[in-house]
Amino acid sequence: TAANTLPAEIDAIRTHGVEPDALPAVHLLTNGRYSVMLTSAGAGYSRWQGLAITRWREDPVVAGHGSWLYVGDRQSGESWSATLAPRGGEPTGYIARFSEGRAEFSRDDGALTTTTVVLISPEDDAEVRRVSVANRGSHSRHINLTSLIELTLGSQSTDLAHPAFARMFVETEHLEGPVLIAHRRPRGSDDPAIWVAHFAVVDGEAAGATTWDTDRGSFVGRGRSAADPVGLTQPLAGRAGTVLDPVLALRCPVVVAPGQTTRVSFWTIAAASREALIDSIDRQNSASAFDRAQVGAWTQAQIERRFLMLDLRAAADFQRLAAHIVNAGAALAPPPELVARAAGPQSSLWVHGISGDRPIVIVRIDDPRDMKLVAEMLLAFEFLRARALAFDLVILNERKASYIQDLQTAIDDAVRGVRMRAAPVIDCGEIYTLRSDIMLEAQVASLRALARVELVASRGALRRQLQRTEPPADVAAAPLPAPCLPRSGRPRDEALPRAETVEFWNGFGGFHDDG
């Protein structure tokens, strides 16, 4: 039985349309070693054993990074992306469906319907993106399906610090099939080895040989981006070796007859050695491999959910929480007046043993009767940590000082149960338990201000707090002095540019008349 025919609770399936959400929805997939993050527009990243396979930048406005799939009509010359990003166009219909172990994107463009299913195989450290093109018209359509992966093959921090230098150590090669392989030359004996392969399996009528390229300069082009690559309008160059900016790009020409559907599965596989990579390619390079991955991904999701004793609705809530961790949003963020008043440098967290390198989720509690939220968040931490989402969970006990530390004892017991269970090998964050009665008031305020998500146990369960659309006012915050002269320079000025006084306002800034 195919996995998509198995029963599922309707509350566990999250759907998103073409209209952007206030906070981009995300979905996390994993097999325990290989993980994928996807937004409702189709952007995201792929990671293996803590190493970034694809390039990723946190940007809530522009969905500019991910593994892209393009659809091109060779007769009309038009092209668009299989998801909304990066080359969205104007689809007549679009929907993204997220369920446990699976992401599906469907869009209509004229007589063509493109459906993209993303899965992670539990059999190997591999992801598959199957594109199905259905032709509802009366004439055959000649379609080019093109993939593009911008490679990192290293730690995310290294790529952020010096991306041009990091690219110099990536080499690519081409095998018959075609199969594209990339690996990073180690700079030292302690550098982890990573090998990645990319290939396509056509299930339908091919209209020619699959072509390829691994040079971003020739595929994307000078001064262009993934939203408008020059490679969509010209043949792929077929370059491999030591290129200045490595990518993996494949193009599969297919014919879609009237009333028929053609499917192409684009596989990306990671391994620690070339030999292991070749073995994985041999196992997955067939039309039946997608069906095995589909059933295996569904089965693994159910096993994990039962191990954590989660229902499908709770798992969906944790995925919604992930959106607030990946992209900073306003609804669950600390009150703006607190951030303006108390936000300090990252080093202000070090006194608590918190590095500040990862996003912080803080849970405030002052009553033992509200321990349900703490238990929920500990489950959420385990669930998201298994999906390689790195963040620090801080449980802040705000109960007044007392000889009877019943609340702190309950918190410590709950946290101890999580720490006793096996954790992933990769570093995906820590749990911290702090007491406000032994902290300075300024330390508490600074910790809250630097958190990305703030939950208050007295406000109810996680699901209820996720439904909030506006951040609550901080009743404990003192009024800000006005005008205030910050250390960095000039005082606050009401005449500074605002949305109504500038041109081309994009939510962050714009152009002012006087420059």
PDB file of N, CA and C in Angstrom, residues 188-225:
ATOM      1  N   GLY A 188      42.449  19.606   6.976  1.00  0.00           N
ATOM      2  CA  GLY A 188      43.230  19.040   8.070  1.00  0.00           C
ATOM      3  C   GLY A 188      42.754  17.634   8.368  1.00  0.00           C
ATOM      4  N   SER A 189      43.481  16.941   9.207  1.00  0.00           N
ATOM      5  CA  SER A 189      43.137  15.545   9.496  1.00  0.00           C
ATOM      6  C   SER A 189      41.844  15.419  10.285  1.00  0.00           C
ATOM      7  N   ASP A 190      41.423  16.497  10.955  1.00  0.00           N
ATOM      8  CA  ASP A 190      40.206  16.426  11.755  1.00  0.00           C
ATOM      9  C   ASP A 190      38.974  16.910  11.007  1.00  0.00           C
ATOM     10  N   ASP A 191      39.118  17.290   9.751  1.00  0.00           N
ATOM     11  CA  ASP A 191      37.960  17.726   8.967  1.00  0.00           C
ATOM     12  C   ASP A 191      37.082  16.528   8.621  1.00  0.00           C
ATOM     13  N   PRO A 192      35.762  16.620   8.831  1.00  0.00           N
ATOM     14  CA  PRO A 192      34.895  15.492   8.480  1.00  0.00           C
ATOM     15  C   PRO A 192      34.799  15.324   6.964  1.00  0.00           C
ATOM     16  N   ALA A 193      34.743  14.080   6.536  1.00  0.00           N
ATOM     17  CA  ALA A 193      34.626  13.793   5.106  1.00  0.00           C
ATOM     18  C   ALA A 193      33.160  13.842   4.696  1.00  0.00           C
ATOM     19  N   ILE A 194      32.895  14.421   3.534  1.00  0.00           N
ATOM     20  CA  ILE A 194      31.540  14.471   3.016  1.00  0.00           C
ATOM     21  C   ILE A 194      31.575  14.340   1.492  1.00  0.00           C
ATOM     22  N   TRP A 195      30.790  13.402   0.996  1.00  0.00           N
ATOM     23  CA  TRP A 195      30.631  13.172  -0.433  1.00  0.00           C
ATOM     24  C   TRP A 195      29.139  13.246  -0.754  1.00  0.00           C
ATOM     25  N   VAL A 196      28.796  13.897  -1.833  1.00  0.00           N
ATOM     26  CA  VAL A 196      27.398  14.089  -2.214  1.00  0.00           C
ATOM     27  C   VAL A 196      27.225  13.729  -3.680  1.00  0.00           C
ATOM     28  N   ALA A 197      26.131  13.028  -3.985  1.00  0.00           N
ATOM     29  CA  ALA A 197      25.795  12.672  -5.368  1.00  0.00           C
ATOM     30  C   ALA A 197      24.427  13.236  -5.720  1.00  0.00           C
ATOM     31  N   HIS A 198      24.239  13.526  -7.000  1.00  0.00           N
ATOM     32  CA  HIS A 198      22.963  14.054  -7.497  1.00  0.00           C
ATOM     33  C   HIS A 198      22.696  13.414  -8.855  1.00  0.00           C
ATOM     34  N   PHE A 199      21.518  12.800  -8.985  1.00  0.00           N
ATOM     35  CA  PHE A 199      21.146  12.166 -10.258  1.00  0.00           C
ATOM     36  C   PHE A 199      19.630  12.159 -10.384  1.00  0.00           C
ATOM     37  N   ALA A 200      19.160  11.821 -11.567  1.00  0.00           N
ATOM     38  CA  ALA A 200      17.725  11.839 -11.854  1.00  0.00           C
ATOM     39  C   ALA A 200      17.300  10.493 -12.421  1.00  0.00           C
ATOM     40  N   VAL A 201      16.082  10.076 -12.057  1.00  0.00           N
ATOM     41  CA  VAL A 201      15.473   8.845 -12.573  1.00  0.00           C
ATOM     42  C   VAL A 201      14.177   9.234 -13.268  1.00  0.00           C
ATOM     43  N   VAL A 202      14.092   8.974 -14.581  1.00  0.00           N
ATOM     44  CA  VAL A 202      12.928   9.361 -15.381  1.00  0.00           C
ATOM     45  C   VAL A 202      11.955   8.199 -15.444  1.00  0.00           C
ATOM     46  N   ASP A 203      10.700   8.474 -15.087  1.00  0.00           N
ATOM     47  CA  ASP A 203       9.626   7.485 -15.170  1.00  0.00           C
ATOM     48  C   ASP A 203       8.610   8.016 -16.194  1.00  0.00           C
ATOM     49  N   GLY A 204       8.857   7.737 -17.445  1.00  0.00           N
ATOM     50  CA  GLY A 204       8.012   8.262 -18.517  1.00  0.00           C
ATOM     51  C   GLY A 204       8.816   8.328 -19.799  1.00  0.00           C
ATOM     52  N   GLU A 205       8.339   9.142 -20.742  1.00  0.00           N
ATOM     53  CA  GLU A 205       8.970   9.229 -22.054  1.00  0.00           C
ATOM     54  C   GLU A 205      10.006  10.342 -22.054  1.00  0.00           C
ATOM     55  N   ALA A 206      11.278   9.961 -22.198  1.00  0.00           N
ATOM     56  CA  ALA A 206      12.345  10.955 -22.289  1.00  0.00           C
ATOM     57  C   ALA A 206      12.433  11.474 -23.714  1.00  0.00           C
ATOM     58  N   ALA A 207      12.790  12.751 -23.830  1.00  0.00           N
ATOM     59  CA  ALA A 207      12.889  13.382 -25.153  1.00  0.00           C
ATOM     60  C   ALA A 207      14.333  13.645 -25.539  1.00  0.00           C
ATOM     61  N   GLY A 208      15.261  13.039 -24.854  1.00  0.00           N
ATOM     62  CA  GLY A 208      16.667  13.236 -25.152  1.00  0.00           C
ATOM     63  C   GLY A 208      17.514  12.871 -23.960  1.00  0.00           C
ATOM     64  N   ALA A 209      18.813  13.052 -24.114  1.00  0.00           N
ATOM     65  CA  ALA A 209      19.752  12.709 -23.049  1.00  0.00           C
ATOM     66  C   ALA A 209      19.711  13.762 -21.941  1.00  0.00           C
ATOM     67  N   THR A 210      19.976  13.323 -20.720  1.00  0.00           N
ATOM     68  CA  THR A 210      20.077  14.241 -19.584  1.00  0.00           C
ATOM     69  C   THR A 210      21.409  14.974 -19.654  1.00  0.00           C
ATOM     70  N   THR A 211      21.366  16.305 -19.566  1.00  0.00           N
ATOM     71  CA  THR A 211      22.572  17.117 -19.596  1.00  0.00           C
ATOM     72  C   THR A 211      22.854  17.666 -18.199  1.00  0.00           C
ATOM     73  N   TRP A 212      24.043  18.262 -18.010  1.00  0.00           N
ATOM     74  CA  TRP A 212      24.459  18.602 -16.660  1.00  0.00           C
ATOM     75  C   TRP A 212      25.466  19.746 -16.656  1.00  0.00           C
ATOM     76  N   ASP A 213      25.705  20.284 -15.473  1.00  0.00           N
ATOM     77  CA  ASP A 213      26.719  21.312 -15.268  1.00  0.00           C
ATOM     78  C   ASP A 213      27.012  21.394 -13.772  1.00  0.00           C
ATOM     79  N   THR A 214      28.226  21.816 -13.421  1.00  0.00           N
ATOM     80  CA  THR A 214      28.578  21.998 -12.008  1.00  0.00           C
ATOM     81  C   THR A 214      29.204  23.357 -11.744  1.00  0.00           C
ATOM     82  N   ASP A 215      29.125  24.273 -12.705  1.00  0.00           N
ATOM     83  CA  ASP A 215      29.717  25.601 -12.552  1.00  0.00           C
ATOM     84  C   ASP A 215      28.598  26.628 -12.433  1.00  0.00           C
ATOM     85  N   ARG A 216      28.516  27.280 -11.272  1.00  0.00           N
ATOM     86  CA  ARG A 216      27.465  28.267 -11.066  1.00  0.00           C
ATOM     87  C   ARG A 216      27.608  29.448 -12.022  1.00  0.00           C
ATOM     88  N   GLY A 217      28.840  29.806 -12.353  1.00  0.00           N
ATOM     89  CA  GLY A 217      29.053  30.931 -13.247  1.00  0.00           C
ATOM     90  C   GLY A 217      28.433  30.729 -14.611  1.00  0.00           C
ATOM     91  N   SER A 218      28.476  29.499 -15.131  1.00  0.00           N
ATOM     92  CA  SER A 218      27.904  29.241 -16.453  1.00  0.00           C
ATOM     93  C   SER A 218      26.414  28.959 -16.395  1.00  0.00           C
ATOM     94  N   PHE A 219      25.912  28.401 -15.263  1.00  0.00           N
ATOM     95  CA  PHE A 219      24.483  28.102 -15.187  1.00  0.00           C
ATOM     96  C   PHE A 219      23.676  29.316 -14.735  1.00  0.00           C
ATOM     97  N   VAL A 220      24.062  29.947 -13.641  1.00  0.00           N
ATOM     98  CA  VAL A 220      23.306  31.095 -13.134  1.00  0.00           C
ATOM     99  C   VAL A 220      23.642  32.344 -13.936  1.00  0.00           C
ATOM    100  N   GLY A 221      24.937  32.577 -14.189  1.00  0.00           N
ATOM    101  CA  GLY A 221      25.344  33.728 -14.970  1.00  0.00           C
ATOM    102  C   GLY A 221      25.756  34.904 -14.110  1.00  0.00           C
ATOM    103  N   ARG A 222      26.552  35.765 -14.681  1.00  0.00           N
ATOM    104  CA  ARG A 222      27.082  36.918 -13.962  1.00  0.00           C
ATOM    105  C   ARG A 222      25.959  37.911 -13.666  1.00  0.00           C
ATOM    106  N   GLY A 223      25.878  38.334 -12.407  1.00  0.00           N
ATOM    107  CA  GLY A 223      24.881  39.316 -12.028  1.00  0.00           C
ATOM    108  C   GLY A 223      23.471  38.777 -11.932  1.00  0.00           C
ATOM    109  N   ARG A 224      23.291  37.470 -12.041  1.00  0.00           N
ATOM    110  CA  ARG A 224      21.963  36.866 -11.958  1.00  0.00           C
ATOM    111  C   ARG A 224      21.833  36.065 -10.673  1.00  0.00           C
ATOM    112  N   SER A 225      20.650  35.499 -10.477  1.00  0.00           N
ATOM    113  CA  SER A 225      20.393  34.697  -9.284  1.00  0.00           C
ATOM    114  C   SER A 225      19.614  33.452  -9.696  1.00  0.00           C
TER     115      SER A 225
END
